XYZ file of C-alpha atoms in Angstrom:
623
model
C 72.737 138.242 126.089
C 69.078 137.652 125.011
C 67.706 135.802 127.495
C 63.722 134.855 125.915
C 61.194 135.191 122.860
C 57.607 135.392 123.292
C 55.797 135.654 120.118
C 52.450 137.838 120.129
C 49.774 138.083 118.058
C 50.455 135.053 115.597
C 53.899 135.568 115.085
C 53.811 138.888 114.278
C 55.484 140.247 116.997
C 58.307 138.922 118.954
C 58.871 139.648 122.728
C 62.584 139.775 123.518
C 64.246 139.614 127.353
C 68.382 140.049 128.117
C 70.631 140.802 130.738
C 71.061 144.679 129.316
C 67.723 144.905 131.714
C 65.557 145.609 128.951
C 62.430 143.768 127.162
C 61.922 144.910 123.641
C 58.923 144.369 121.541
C 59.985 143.379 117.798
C 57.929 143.988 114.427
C 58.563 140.286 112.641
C 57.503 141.760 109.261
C 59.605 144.815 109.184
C 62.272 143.287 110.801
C 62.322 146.154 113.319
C 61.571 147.397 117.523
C 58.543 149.194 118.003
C 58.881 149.855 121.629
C 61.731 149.594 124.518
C 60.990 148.466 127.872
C 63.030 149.270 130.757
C 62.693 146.421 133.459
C 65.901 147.250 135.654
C 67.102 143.887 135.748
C 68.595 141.378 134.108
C 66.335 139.121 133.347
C 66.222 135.331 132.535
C 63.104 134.768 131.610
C 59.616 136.049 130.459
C 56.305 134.862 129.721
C 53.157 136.088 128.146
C 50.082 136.283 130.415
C 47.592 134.521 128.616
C 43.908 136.503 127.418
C 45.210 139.073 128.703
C 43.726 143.089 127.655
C 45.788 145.285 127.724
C 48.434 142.683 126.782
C 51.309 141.972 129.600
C 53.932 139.408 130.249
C 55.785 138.590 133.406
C 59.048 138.708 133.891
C 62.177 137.159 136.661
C 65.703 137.469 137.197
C 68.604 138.566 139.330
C 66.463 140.061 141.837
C 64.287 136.743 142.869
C 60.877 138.174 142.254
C 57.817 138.174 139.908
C 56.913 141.086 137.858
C 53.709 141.860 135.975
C 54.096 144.737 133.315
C 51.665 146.623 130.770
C 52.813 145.963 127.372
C 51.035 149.193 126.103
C 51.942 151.525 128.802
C 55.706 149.952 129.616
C 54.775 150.042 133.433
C 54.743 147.844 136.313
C 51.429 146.487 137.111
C 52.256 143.741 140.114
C 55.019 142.958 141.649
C 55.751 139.913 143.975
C 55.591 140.605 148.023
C 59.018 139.470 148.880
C 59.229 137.470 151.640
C 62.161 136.074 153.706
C 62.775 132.476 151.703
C 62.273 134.718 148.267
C 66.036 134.862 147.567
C 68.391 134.450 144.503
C 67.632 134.873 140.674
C 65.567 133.218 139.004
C 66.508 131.383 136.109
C 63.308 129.663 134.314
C 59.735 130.473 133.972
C 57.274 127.980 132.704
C 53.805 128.699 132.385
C 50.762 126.039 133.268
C 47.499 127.422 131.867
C 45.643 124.803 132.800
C 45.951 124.729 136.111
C 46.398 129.151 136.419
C 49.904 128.582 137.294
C 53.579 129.382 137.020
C 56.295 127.386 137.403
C 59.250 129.481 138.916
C 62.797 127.914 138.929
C 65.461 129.139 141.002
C 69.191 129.288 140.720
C 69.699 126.800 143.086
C 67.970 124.354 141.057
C 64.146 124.204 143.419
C 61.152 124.923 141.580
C 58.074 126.726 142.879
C 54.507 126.575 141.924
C 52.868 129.629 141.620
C 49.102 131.543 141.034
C 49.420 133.377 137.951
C 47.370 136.033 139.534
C 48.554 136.704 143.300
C 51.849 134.764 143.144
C 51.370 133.056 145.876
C 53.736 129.640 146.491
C 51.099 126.218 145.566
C 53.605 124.061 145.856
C 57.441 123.507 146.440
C 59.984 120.960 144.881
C 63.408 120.551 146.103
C 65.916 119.910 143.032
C 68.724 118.597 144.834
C 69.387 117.439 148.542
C 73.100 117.296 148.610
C 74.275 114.883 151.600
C 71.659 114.358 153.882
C 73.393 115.173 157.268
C 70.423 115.182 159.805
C 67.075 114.429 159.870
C 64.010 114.361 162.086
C 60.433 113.780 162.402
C 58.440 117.313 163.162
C 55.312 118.541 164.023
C 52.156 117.196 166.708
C 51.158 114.589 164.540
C 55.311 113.704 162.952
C 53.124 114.720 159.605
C 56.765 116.460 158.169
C 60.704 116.041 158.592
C 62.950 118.479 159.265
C 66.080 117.646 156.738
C 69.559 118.957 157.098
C 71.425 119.078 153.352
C 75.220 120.086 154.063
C 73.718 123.575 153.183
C 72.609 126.976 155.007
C 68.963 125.897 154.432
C 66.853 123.896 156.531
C 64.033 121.659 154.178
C 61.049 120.929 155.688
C 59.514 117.942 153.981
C 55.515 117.114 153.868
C 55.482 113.761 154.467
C 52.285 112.858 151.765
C 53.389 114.900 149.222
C 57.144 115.600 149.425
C 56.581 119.439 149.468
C 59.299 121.638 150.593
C 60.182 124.769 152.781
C 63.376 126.034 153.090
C 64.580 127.417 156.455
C 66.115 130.267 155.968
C 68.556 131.713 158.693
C 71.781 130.595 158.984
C 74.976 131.463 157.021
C 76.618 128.404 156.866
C 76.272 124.896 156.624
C 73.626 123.554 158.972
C 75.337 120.105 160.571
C 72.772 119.016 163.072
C 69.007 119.442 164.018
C 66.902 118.143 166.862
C 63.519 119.234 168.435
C 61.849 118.921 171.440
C 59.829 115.720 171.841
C 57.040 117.760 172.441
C 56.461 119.899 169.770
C 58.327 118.796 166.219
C 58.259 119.944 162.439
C 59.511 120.397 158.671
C 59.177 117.653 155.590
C 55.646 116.355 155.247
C 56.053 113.025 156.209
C 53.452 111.201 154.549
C 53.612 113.709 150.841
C 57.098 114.469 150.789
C 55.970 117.959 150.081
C 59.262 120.587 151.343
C 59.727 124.115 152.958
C 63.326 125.545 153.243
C 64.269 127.173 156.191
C 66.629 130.228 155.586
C 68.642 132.188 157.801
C 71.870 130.288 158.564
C 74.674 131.619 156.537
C 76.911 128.265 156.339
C 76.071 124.311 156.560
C 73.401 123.194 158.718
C 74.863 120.162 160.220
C 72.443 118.721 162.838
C 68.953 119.400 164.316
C 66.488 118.353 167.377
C 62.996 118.603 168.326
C 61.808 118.764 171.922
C 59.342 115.566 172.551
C 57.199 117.728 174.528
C 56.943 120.345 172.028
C 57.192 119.026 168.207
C 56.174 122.406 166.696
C 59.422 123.951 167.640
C 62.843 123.085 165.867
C 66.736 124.088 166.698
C 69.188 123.854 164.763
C 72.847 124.481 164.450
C 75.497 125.422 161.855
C 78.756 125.939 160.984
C 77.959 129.668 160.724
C 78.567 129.117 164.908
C 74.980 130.165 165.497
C 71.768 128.106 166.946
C 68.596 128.653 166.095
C 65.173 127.821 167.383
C 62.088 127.796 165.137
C 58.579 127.701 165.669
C 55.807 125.971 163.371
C 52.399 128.085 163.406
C 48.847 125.955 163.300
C 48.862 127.323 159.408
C 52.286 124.976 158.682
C 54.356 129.022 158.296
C 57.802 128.169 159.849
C 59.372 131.240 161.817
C 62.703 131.924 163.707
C 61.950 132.828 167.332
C 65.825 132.913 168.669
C 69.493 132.622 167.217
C 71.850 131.660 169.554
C 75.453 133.347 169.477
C 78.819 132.223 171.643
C 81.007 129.542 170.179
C 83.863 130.561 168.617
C 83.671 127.666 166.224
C 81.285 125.268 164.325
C 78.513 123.615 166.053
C 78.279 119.908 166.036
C 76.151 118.626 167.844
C 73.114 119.958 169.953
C 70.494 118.427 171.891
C 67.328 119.824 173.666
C 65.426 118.771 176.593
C 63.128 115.810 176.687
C 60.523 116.158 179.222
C 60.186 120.677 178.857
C 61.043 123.049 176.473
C 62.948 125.365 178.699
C 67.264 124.577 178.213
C 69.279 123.507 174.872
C 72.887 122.829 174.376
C 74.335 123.901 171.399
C 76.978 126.062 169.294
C 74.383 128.061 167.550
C 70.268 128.410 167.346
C 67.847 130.150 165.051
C 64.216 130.766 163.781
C 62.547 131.607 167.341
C 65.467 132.146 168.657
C 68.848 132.641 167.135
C 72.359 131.957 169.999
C 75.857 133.499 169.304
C 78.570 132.467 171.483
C 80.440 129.432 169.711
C 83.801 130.827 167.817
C 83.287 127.560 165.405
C 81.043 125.617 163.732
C 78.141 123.769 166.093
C 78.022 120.524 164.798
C 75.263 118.582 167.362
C 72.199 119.908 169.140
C 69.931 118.119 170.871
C 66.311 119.561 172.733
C 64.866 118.544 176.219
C 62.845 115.384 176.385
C 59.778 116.060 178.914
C 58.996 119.867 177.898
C 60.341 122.962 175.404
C 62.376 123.958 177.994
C 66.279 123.910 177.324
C 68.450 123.051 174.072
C 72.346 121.898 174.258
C 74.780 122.408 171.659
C 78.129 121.330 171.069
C 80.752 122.962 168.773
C 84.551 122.414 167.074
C 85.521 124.779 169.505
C 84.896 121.817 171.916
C 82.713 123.318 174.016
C 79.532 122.482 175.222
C 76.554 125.361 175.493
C 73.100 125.175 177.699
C 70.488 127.459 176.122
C 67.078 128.074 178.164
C 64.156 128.358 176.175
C 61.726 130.855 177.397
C 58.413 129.910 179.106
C 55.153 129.959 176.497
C 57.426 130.743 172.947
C 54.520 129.876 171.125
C 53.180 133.218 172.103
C 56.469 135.054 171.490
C 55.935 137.811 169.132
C 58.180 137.666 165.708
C 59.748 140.350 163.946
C 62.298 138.873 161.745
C 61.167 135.403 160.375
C 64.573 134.383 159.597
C 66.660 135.972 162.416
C 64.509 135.523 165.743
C 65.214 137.042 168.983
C 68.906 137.201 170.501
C 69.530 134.020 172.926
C 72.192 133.947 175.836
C 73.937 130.764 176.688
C 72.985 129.978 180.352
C 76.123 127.472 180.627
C 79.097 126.368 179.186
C 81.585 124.634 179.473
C 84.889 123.209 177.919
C 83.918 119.510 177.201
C 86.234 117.450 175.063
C 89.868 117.897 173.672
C 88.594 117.762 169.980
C 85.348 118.461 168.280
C 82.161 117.452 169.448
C 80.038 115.408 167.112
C 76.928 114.194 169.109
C 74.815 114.888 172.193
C 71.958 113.379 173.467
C 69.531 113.917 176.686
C 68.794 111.562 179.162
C 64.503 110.715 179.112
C 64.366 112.576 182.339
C 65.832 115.626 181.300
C 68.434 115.012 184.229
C 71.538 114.159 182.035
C 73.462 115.225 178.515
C 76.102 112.907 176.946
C 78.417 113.991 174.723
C 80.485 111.882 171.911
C 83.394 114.208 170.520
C 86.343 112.967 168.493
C 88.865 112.553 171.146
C 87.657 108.943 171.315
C 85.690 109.332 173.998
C 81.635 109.999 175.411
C 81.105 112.274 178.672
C 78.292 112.735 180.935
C 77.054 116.265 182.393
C 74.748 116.849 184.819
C 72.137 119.537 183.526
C 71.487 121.884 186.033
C 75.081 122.859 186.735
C 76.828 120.709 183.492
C 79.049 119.497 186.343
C 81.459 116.164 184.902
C 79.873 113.196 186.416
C 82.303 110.972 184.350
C 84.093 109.973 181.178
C 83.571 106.785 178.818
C 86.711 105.505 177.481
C 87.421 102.466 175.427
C 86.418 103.640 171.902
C 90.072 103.113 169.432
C 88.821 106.313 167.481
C 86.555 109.005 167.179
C 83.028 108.689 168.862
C 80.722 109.743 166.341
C 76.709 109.370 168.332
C 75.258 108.742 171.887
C 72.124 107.926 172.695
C 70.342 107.393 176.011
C 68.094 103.841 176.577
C 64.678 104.683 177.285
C 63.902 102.273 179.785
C 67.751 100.961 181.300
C 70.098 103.251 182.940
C 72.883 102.152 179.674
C 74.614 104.758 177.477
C 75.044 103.620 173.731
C 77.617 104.996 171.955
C 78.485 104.428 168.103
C 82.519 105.156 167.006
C 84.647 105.312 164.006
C 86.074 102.127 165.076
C 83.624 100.077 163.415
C 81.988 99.203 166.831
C 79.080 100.176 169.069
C 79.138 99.830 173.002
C 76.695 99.829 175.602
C 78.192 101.810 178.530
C 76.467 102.036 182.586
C 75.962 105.476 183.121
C 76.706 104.160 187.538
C 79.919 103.245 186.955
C 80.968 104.349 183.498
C 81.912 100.476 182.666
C 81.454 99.434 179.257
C 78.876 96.712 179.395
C 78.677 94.764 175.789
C 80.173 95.860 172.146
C 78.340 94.959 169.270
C 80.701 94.386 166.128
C 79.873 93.501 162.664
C 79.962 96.841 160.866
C 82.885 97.480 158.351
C 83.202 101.124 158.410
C 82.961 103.902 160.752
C 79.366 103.911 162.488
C 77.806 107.118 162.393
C 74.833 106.638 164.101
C 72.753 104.390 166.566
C 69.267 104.809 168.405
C 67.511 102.363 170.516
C 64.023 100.382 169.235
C 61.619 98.281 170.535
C 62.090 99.670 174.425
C 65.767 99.009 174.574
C 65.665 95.846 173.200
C 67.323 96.579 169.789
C 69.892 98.609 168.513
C 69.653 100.171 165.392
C 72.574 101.815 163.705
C 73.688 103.613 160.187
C 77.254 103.508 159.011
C 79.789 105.071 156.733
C 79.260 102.454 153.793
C 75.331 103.024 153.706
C 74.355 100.016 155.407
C 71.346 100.033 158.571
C 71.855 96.909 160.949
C 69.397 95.880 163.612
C 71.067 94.235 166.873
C 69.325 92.675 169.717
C 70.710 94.060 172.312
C 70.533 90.785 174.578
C 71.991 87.973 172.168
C 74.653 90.794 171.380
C 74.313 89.598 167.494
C 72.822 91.413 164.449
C 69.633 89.820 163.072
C 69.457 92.245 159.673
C 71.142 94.436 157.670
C 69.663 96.705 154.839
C 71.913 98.279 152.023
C 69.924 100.401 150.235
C 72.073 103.532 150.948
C 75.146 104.109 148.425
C 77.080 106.468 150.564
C 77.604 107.078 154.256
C 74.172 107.461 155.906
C 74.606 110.512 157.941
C 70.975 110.707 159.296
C 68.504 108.241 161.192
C 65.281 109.064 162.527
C 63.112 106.768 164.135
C 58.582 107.710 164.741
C 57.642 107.778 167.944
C 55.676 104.215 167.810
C 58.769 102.971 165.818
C 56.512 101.762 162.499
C 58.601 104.317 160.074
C 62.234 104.759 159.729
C 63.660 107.500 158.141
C 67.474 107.397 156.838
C 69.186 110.169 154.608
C 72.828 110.252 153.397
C 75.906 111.397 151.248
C 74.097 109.776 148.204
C 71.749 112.820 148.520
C 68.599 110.128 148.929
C 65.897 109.914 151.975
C 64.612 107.025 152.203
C 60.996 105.865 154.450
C 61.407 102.606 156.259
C 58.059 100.783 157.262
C 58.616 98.249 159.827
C 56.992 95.168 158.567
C 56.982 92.878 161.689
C 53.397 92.655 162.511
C 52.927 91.867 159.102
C 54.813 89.358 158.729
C 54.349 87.595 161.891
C 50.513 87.296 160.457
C 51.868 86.292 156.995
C 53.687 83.270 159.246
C 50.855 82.381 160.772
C 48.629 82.369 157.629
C 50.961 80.138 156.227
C 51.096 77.609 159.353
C 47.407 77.658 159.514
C 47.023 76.864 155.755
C 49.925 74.204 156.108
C 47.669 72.417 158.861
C 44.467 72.293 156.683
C 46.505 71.087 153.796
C 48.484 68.390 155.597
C 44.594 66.760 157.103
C 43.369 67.709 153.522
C 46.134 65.281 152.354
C 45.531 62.459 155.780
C 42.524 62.242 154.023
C 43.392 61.757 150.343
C 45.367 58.852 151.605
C 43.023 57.206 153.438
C 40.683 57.180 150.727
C 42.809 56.079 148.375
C 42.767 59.166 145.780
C 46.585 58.747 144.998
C 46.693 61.273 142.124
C 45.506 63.927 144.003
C 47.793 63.224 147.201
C 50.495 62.630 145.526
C 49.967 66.155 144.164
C 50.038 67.577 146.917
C 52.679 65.759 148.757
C 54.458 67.694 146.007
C 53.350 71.414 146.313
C 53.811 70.956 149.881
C 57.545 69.406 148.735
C 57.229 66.255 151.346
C 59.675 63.547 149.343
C 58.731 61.561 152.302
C 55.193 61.607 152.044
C 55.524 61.359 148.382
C 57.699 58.045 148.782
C 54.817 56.397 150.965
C 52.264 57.122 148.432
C 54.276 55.432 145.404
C 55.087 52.486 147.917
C 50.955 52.226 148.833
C 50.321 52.042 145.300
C 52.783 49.404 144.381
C 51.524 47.171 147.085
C 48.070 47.296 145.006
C 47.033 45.038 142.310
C 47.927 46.184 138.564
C 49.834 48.206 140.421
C 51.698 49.315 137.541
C 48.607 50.436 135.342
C 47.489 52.757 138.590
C 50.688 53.907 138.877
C 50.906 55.579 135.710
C 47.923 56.839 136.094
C 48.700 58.343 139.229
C 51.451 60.348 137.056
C 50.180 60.949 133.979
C 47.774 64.170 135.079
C 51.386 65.413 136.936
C 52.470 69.021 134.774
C 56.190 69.067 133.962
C 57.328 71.010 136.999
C 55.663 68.226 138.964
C 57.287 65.487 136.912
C 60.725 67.339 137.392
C 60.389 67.457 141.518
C 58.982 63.937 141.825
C 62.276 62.797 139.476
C 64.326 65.156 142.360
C 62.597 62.891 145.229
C 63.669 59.411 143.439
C 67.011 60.348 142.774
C 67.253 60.659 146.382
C 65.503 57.557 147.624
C 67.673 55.683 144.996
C 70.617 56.127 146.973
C 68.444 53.913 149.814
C 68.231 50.252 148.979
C 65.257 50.449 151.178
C 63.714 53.044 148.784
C 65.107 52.264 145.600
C 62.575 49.950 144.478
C 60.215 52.799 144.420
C 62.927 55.432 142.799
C 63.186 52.615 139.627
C 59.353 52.344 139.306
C 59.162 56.181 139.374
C 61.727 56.236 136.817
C 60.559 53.798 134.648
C 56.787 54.972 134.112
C 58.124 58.561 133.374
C 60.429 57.056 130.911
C 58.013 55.131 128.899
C 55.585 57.649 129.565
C 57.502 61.110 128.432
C 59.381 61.384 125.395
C 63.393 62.406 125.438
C 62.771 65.817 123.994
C 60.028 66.434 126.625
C 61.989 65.264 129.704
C 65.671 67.012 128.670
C 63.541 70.393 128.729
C 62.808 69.667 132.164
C 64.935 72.328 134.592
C 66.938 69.619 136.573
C 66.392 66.776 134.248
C 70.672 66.411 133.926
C 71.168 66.800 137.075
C 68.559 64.135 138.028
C 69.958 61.485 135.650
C 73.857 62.299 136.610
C 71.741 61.028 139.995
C 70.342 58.091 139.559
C 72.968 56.848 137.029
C 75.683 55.512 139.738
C 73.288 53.955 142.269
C 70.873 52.427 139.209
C 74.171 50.451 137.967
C 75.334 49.261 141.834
C-alpha cells in the first residue's frame, strides 16, 4: 500500500512511501524509478525537508520514531533518541515551515510538535480523553493536573496552555490517582498544555498527591500495580517505585497528608512501582502532612499500606517508566466486595475506606487495626472524605444520598438527598461548611452542610462525572467525566458579593437622586426613573402629584410624551394594576387616556405587553 507522494524539483520527480518498507524516487517524465530506498519499515508517512543540499526527507511509521535520510546516498542521516513515552506508529506527518517544525501524529490519535532539526517534543496535544475517571491538581504551585482517562496512560495537563504528557507505566487501565498534599503534578493548570505518563499496562483508574509533597504522584491500575512518580524542577515526570501485591484491580488509593512516608493502594508506579494486589487497584490516596506513606485499595478487597522512602526526590532513576520495586508494609482484608474509595484523615492518623458492600470502614494507620464500620448506605458506597476541621466522615453512595457519619461513635449524623442518580463523589469546601458532590447524571451540587439543603446545582457535564478536584484555596474547581470533557470551575463568590453591593450602593444614590426630583417638581425625569428602578408605587404618587396641579392634564402629557416605548409599555403594566384599586384607578384612567390620545393604534399594539395590558384594564374600566 503506498502510503505518501512528495514531489521534488517542480514536479519532476515524485517521492513515494508504502508499507513494503521502501521509499522510491520516481522520474514523472519517463514514467519510471530511478532509485530504491530501503527504510525497514513500513511507513505512513514522509516529508521533504525543506532547502535542503544534499536533498532528504523524513520519514515515520510502525516503529514510533523520526528518521532523516540522504536522498543521494540512500542512508540514514538522524534518527530520533527514543525515549520511554515514544511508543506506537506513527500515522501522519505534517510539516510547519514557518515555525521549523513538524507535526507528528500518533496512532492513538495525540499529536506532537516537533524541531525539524533535533526532534525534540515543543508541544503536546491530547486527541481524545476517553472518560475522565480521576483527576487532581499537581505540582508546588497546582500549575498542572494529573488526569486519569480509563486508559494505561497518565496525562499530565499544563494548566495555561493545555499541554500534555503521558505517563507511561502501567499496563492497564489506570482507575484512581492521588498525591501527597505536599508535593503535586501533571496537566498545566492554567494552559491546558498535557504530558502522558506511560508505564501501566491496563486502565488507570484513580490517583493522589501527598499535600506535603505536590511534586510526587501515585497512581493505581487495573494492571494490579501502584506507582509513584516524581516531577523534576525541569517539569520531566519519572517513575521512582511500582508497587506489586494485589491479586486484583486497584480501586482506590490514598496517601498520607501531613508526610510522604506510607500509601495504601493495589498498585504504584513512576518512583516507585508496588506488586502485591491479584486485581485491579481501583482507589489510592497519599498522606496529608508529609510524602511519607500511600494506601491503596483493590477488587481483591483488600487494603495495602505502602511506605514511601525518606528524601525520594534524591532517589536515583533508572527506568523512567518502571521505578524501583515497592513492598507493601500492611495489608489487610477490608471489605466483602471491591473497594472504590479511600481517603486520609488531615492528621495522617486515620484511612477510610468506601467499598461496594454498602458500607465505609475506618483503619487506624500505624497497625490498619478496624476501629469501626459505617453502615446505613442501601447500596454501594462509592467516595469518603475526611472534614478538615470536624471529627465527621462524609460518605457519597449509589443510593442517591450522601451522609455525614462521627468517626466517635460511627453514628450517622445528617443525609443530604436531592441527587437522582448514584453519587460518585463528594469533598468538603469552605472549612467544612459545604459539601460539594458529582453524580452519575453529570450534575455538581453544593450543600451547606448546616441547613442540610442544596443551594446550587450545575449541569454542564453530559455523562457521569467520575472526577472532582478542588485548589487548595478552593477558587478553581476541576470536574472530568464519561463525556470525555474537563471542565475549570472559578468560584465566583467574592465577585459577586461586590457585584451586590455595587448594585445596593447605586440603588441608594438613585432612590435620593429621585427624593430629589420630586421635591423639585421635575416630574418627567422622576417619573423616569421611578420606572428603570420598576417602583409602580413611586410611579403612582408621581401621576397623583401631578393631577393635583393646575392644567394638570397639559403637564401630564408632557410628563409622558419624552417616555420611549418600553417606558410607555411598563407604565401601561403599573395602571393596569392600580385599576383594579378604586383608590388608584383614577390615576390608571388618566394614564390610559393621555397614552391613548397621545400614541397611535399601530404604535401601541407593537408594544410587547400591550394585549395583555388592555385584556387588564378592560373588566375593571367597565365596573
Amino acid at each position: 500500500v503506498v502510503t505518501d507522494l512528495q514531489f521534488l524539483e517542480g514536479g519532476v520527480k515524485l517521492l513515494s512511501s508504502s508499507r513494503d518498507k521502501v521509499v522510491i524516487l520516481w522520474d514523472i517524465i519517463q514514467l519510471s524509478s530511478l532509485k530504491t530506498i530501503p527504510v525497514y519499515e513500513s511507513v505512513e508517512s514522509l516529508i521533504i525537508v525543506p532547502d535542503s543540499s544534499p536533498v532528504k526527507f523524513i520519514t515515520a511509521g510502525e516503529k514510533g520514531l523520526l528518521r532523516t535520510w540522504n536522498l543521494d546516498t540512500g542512508v540514514c542521516a538522524q534518527e530520533q533518541d527514543k525515549g520511554p513515552s515514544d511508543e506506537g506508529a506513527i500515522t501522519r506527518l505534517l510539516l510547519r515551515p514557518e515555525r521549523n517544525a513538524l507535526a507528528v501524529v500518533t496512532y492513538d490519535h495525540n499529536i506532537t510538535l516537533r524541531s525539524l532539526s533535533s526532534f525534540d517534543v515543543e508541544r503536546q496535544f491530547v486527541g481524545h480523553n476517553d472518560e475522565i475517571l480521576d483527576i487532581r491538581f499537581l505540582g508546588r504551585e497546582e500549575r498542572f493536573l494529573a488526569v486519569a482517562t480509563n486508559s494505561p496512560h497518565v496525562r499530565i495537563f499544563e494548566r495555561e496552555t493545555f499541554n500534555c504528557q503521558l505517563l507511561k507505566g502501567h499496563t492497564d487501565t489506570v482507575v484512581a490517582l492521588d498525591t501527597f498534599a505536599s508535593d503535586p503534578t501533571i496537566f498545566e493548570r492554567e494552559t491546558f498544555n498535557c504530558q502522558l505518563l506511560k508505564g501501566h499496562t491496563d486502565t488507570v483508574v484513580a490517583l493522589d498527591t501527598f499535600a506535603s509533597d505536590p511534586t510526587l504522584l501515585a497512581t493505581v491500575s487495573k494492571d494490579n500495580t501502584v506507582k509513584l512518580w516524581r516531577q523534576q524542577d525541569d517539569g520531566f515526570i519519572e517513575c521512582l517505585f511500582t508497587g506489586k501485591g494485589h491479586t486484583q484491580g486497584i480501586g482506590a488509593v490514598a496517601c498520607s497528608r501531613l508526610s510522604a512516608s506510607f500509601l495504601v493502594t493495589g498498585s504504584i508506579e513512576c518512583l516507585f512501582t508496588g506488586k502485591g494486589h491479584t486485581q485491579g487497584i481501583g482507589a489510592v490516596a497519599c498522606s496529608r502532612l508529609s510524602a511519607s506513606f500511600l494506601v491503596t485499595g483493590s477488587q481483591d478487597t483488600t487494603l495495602k499500606l505502602w511506605t514511601v522512602p525518606e528524601r525520594p526526590r534524591l532517589i536515583a532513576i533508572v527506568d523512567a517508566c518502571a521505578g524501583a520495586p515497592m513492598t507493601s508494609k500492611l495489608t489487610v482484608a477490608a471489605h466483602e466486595k471491591d473497594i472504590n474509595g479511600l481517603a486520609v484523615a488531615p492528621n495522617d492518623q486515620l484511612i477510610a475506606s468506601a467499598s461496594q458492600d454498602k458500607t465505609a470502614k475506618l483503619w487506624n494507620t500505624s497497625d490498619f487495626s478496624l476501629l469501626g464500620t459505617f453502615r446505613g448506605h442501601r447500596r454501594g458506597v462509592w467516595n469518603a472524605t475526611f472534614s478538615p476541621v470536624d471529627q465527621v466522615l462524609a460518605t457519597s453512595s449509589a443510593d442517591t444520598t450522601i451522609k455525614l457519619w462521627s468517626i466517635s461513635d460511627f453514628s450517622c449524623v445528617k443525609t443530604f438527598e436531592g441527587h437522582e442518580c448514584s453519587v460518585l463523589k463528594v469533598v468538603f469546601l469552605a472549612h467544612g461548611m459545604q459539601l460539594l458532590s458529582s453524580g452519575a447524571d453529570g450534575n455538581l451540587k453544593l450543600w451547606n452542610v448546616n441547613a442540610n439543603e442544596c443551594v446550587q446545582t450545575l449541569d454542564e457535564h453530559e455523562n457521569k462525572a467520575w472526577a472532582l478536584a478542588v485548589s487548595s484555596d478552593e477558587s478553581l474547581l476541576i470536574t472530568g467525566g464519561a463525556d470525555s470533557t474537563i471542565l475549570v470551575w472559578k468560584d465566583c463568590t467574592s465577585e459577586e458579593r461586590q457585584e451586590a453591593l455595587a448594585k445596593q450602593e447605586e440603588l441608594i444614590l438613585q432612590e435620593q437622586q429621585l427624593s430629589n426630583l420630586l421635591k423639585e417638581k421635575k416630574w418627567t425625569k422622576a417619573l423616569q426613573l421611578a420606572l428603570r428602578l420598576e417602583h409602580p408605587f413611586r410611579a403612582l404618587n408621581i401621576i397623583k402629584e401631578i393631577l393635583l396641579e393646575d392644567e394638570s392634564d397639559e403637564k401630564l402629557t408632557k410628563a409622558l410624551s419624552p417616555l420611549r416605548d418600553d417606558q410607555i409599555d411598563l407604565l401601561l403594566k403599573f395602571a393596569s394594576t392600580w385599576n383594579t384599586n378604586s383608590k388608584h384607578s383614577a390615576a390608571a384612567q388618566a394614564v390610559l387616556n393621555v397614552v391613548l390620545k397621545s400614541h397611535s393604534p399601530r404604535r401601541l399594539l407593537a408594544l410587547p405587553n400591550s394585549r395583555a395590558t388592555i385584556e387588564a384594564f378592560i373588566p375593571y374600566t367597565e365596573r
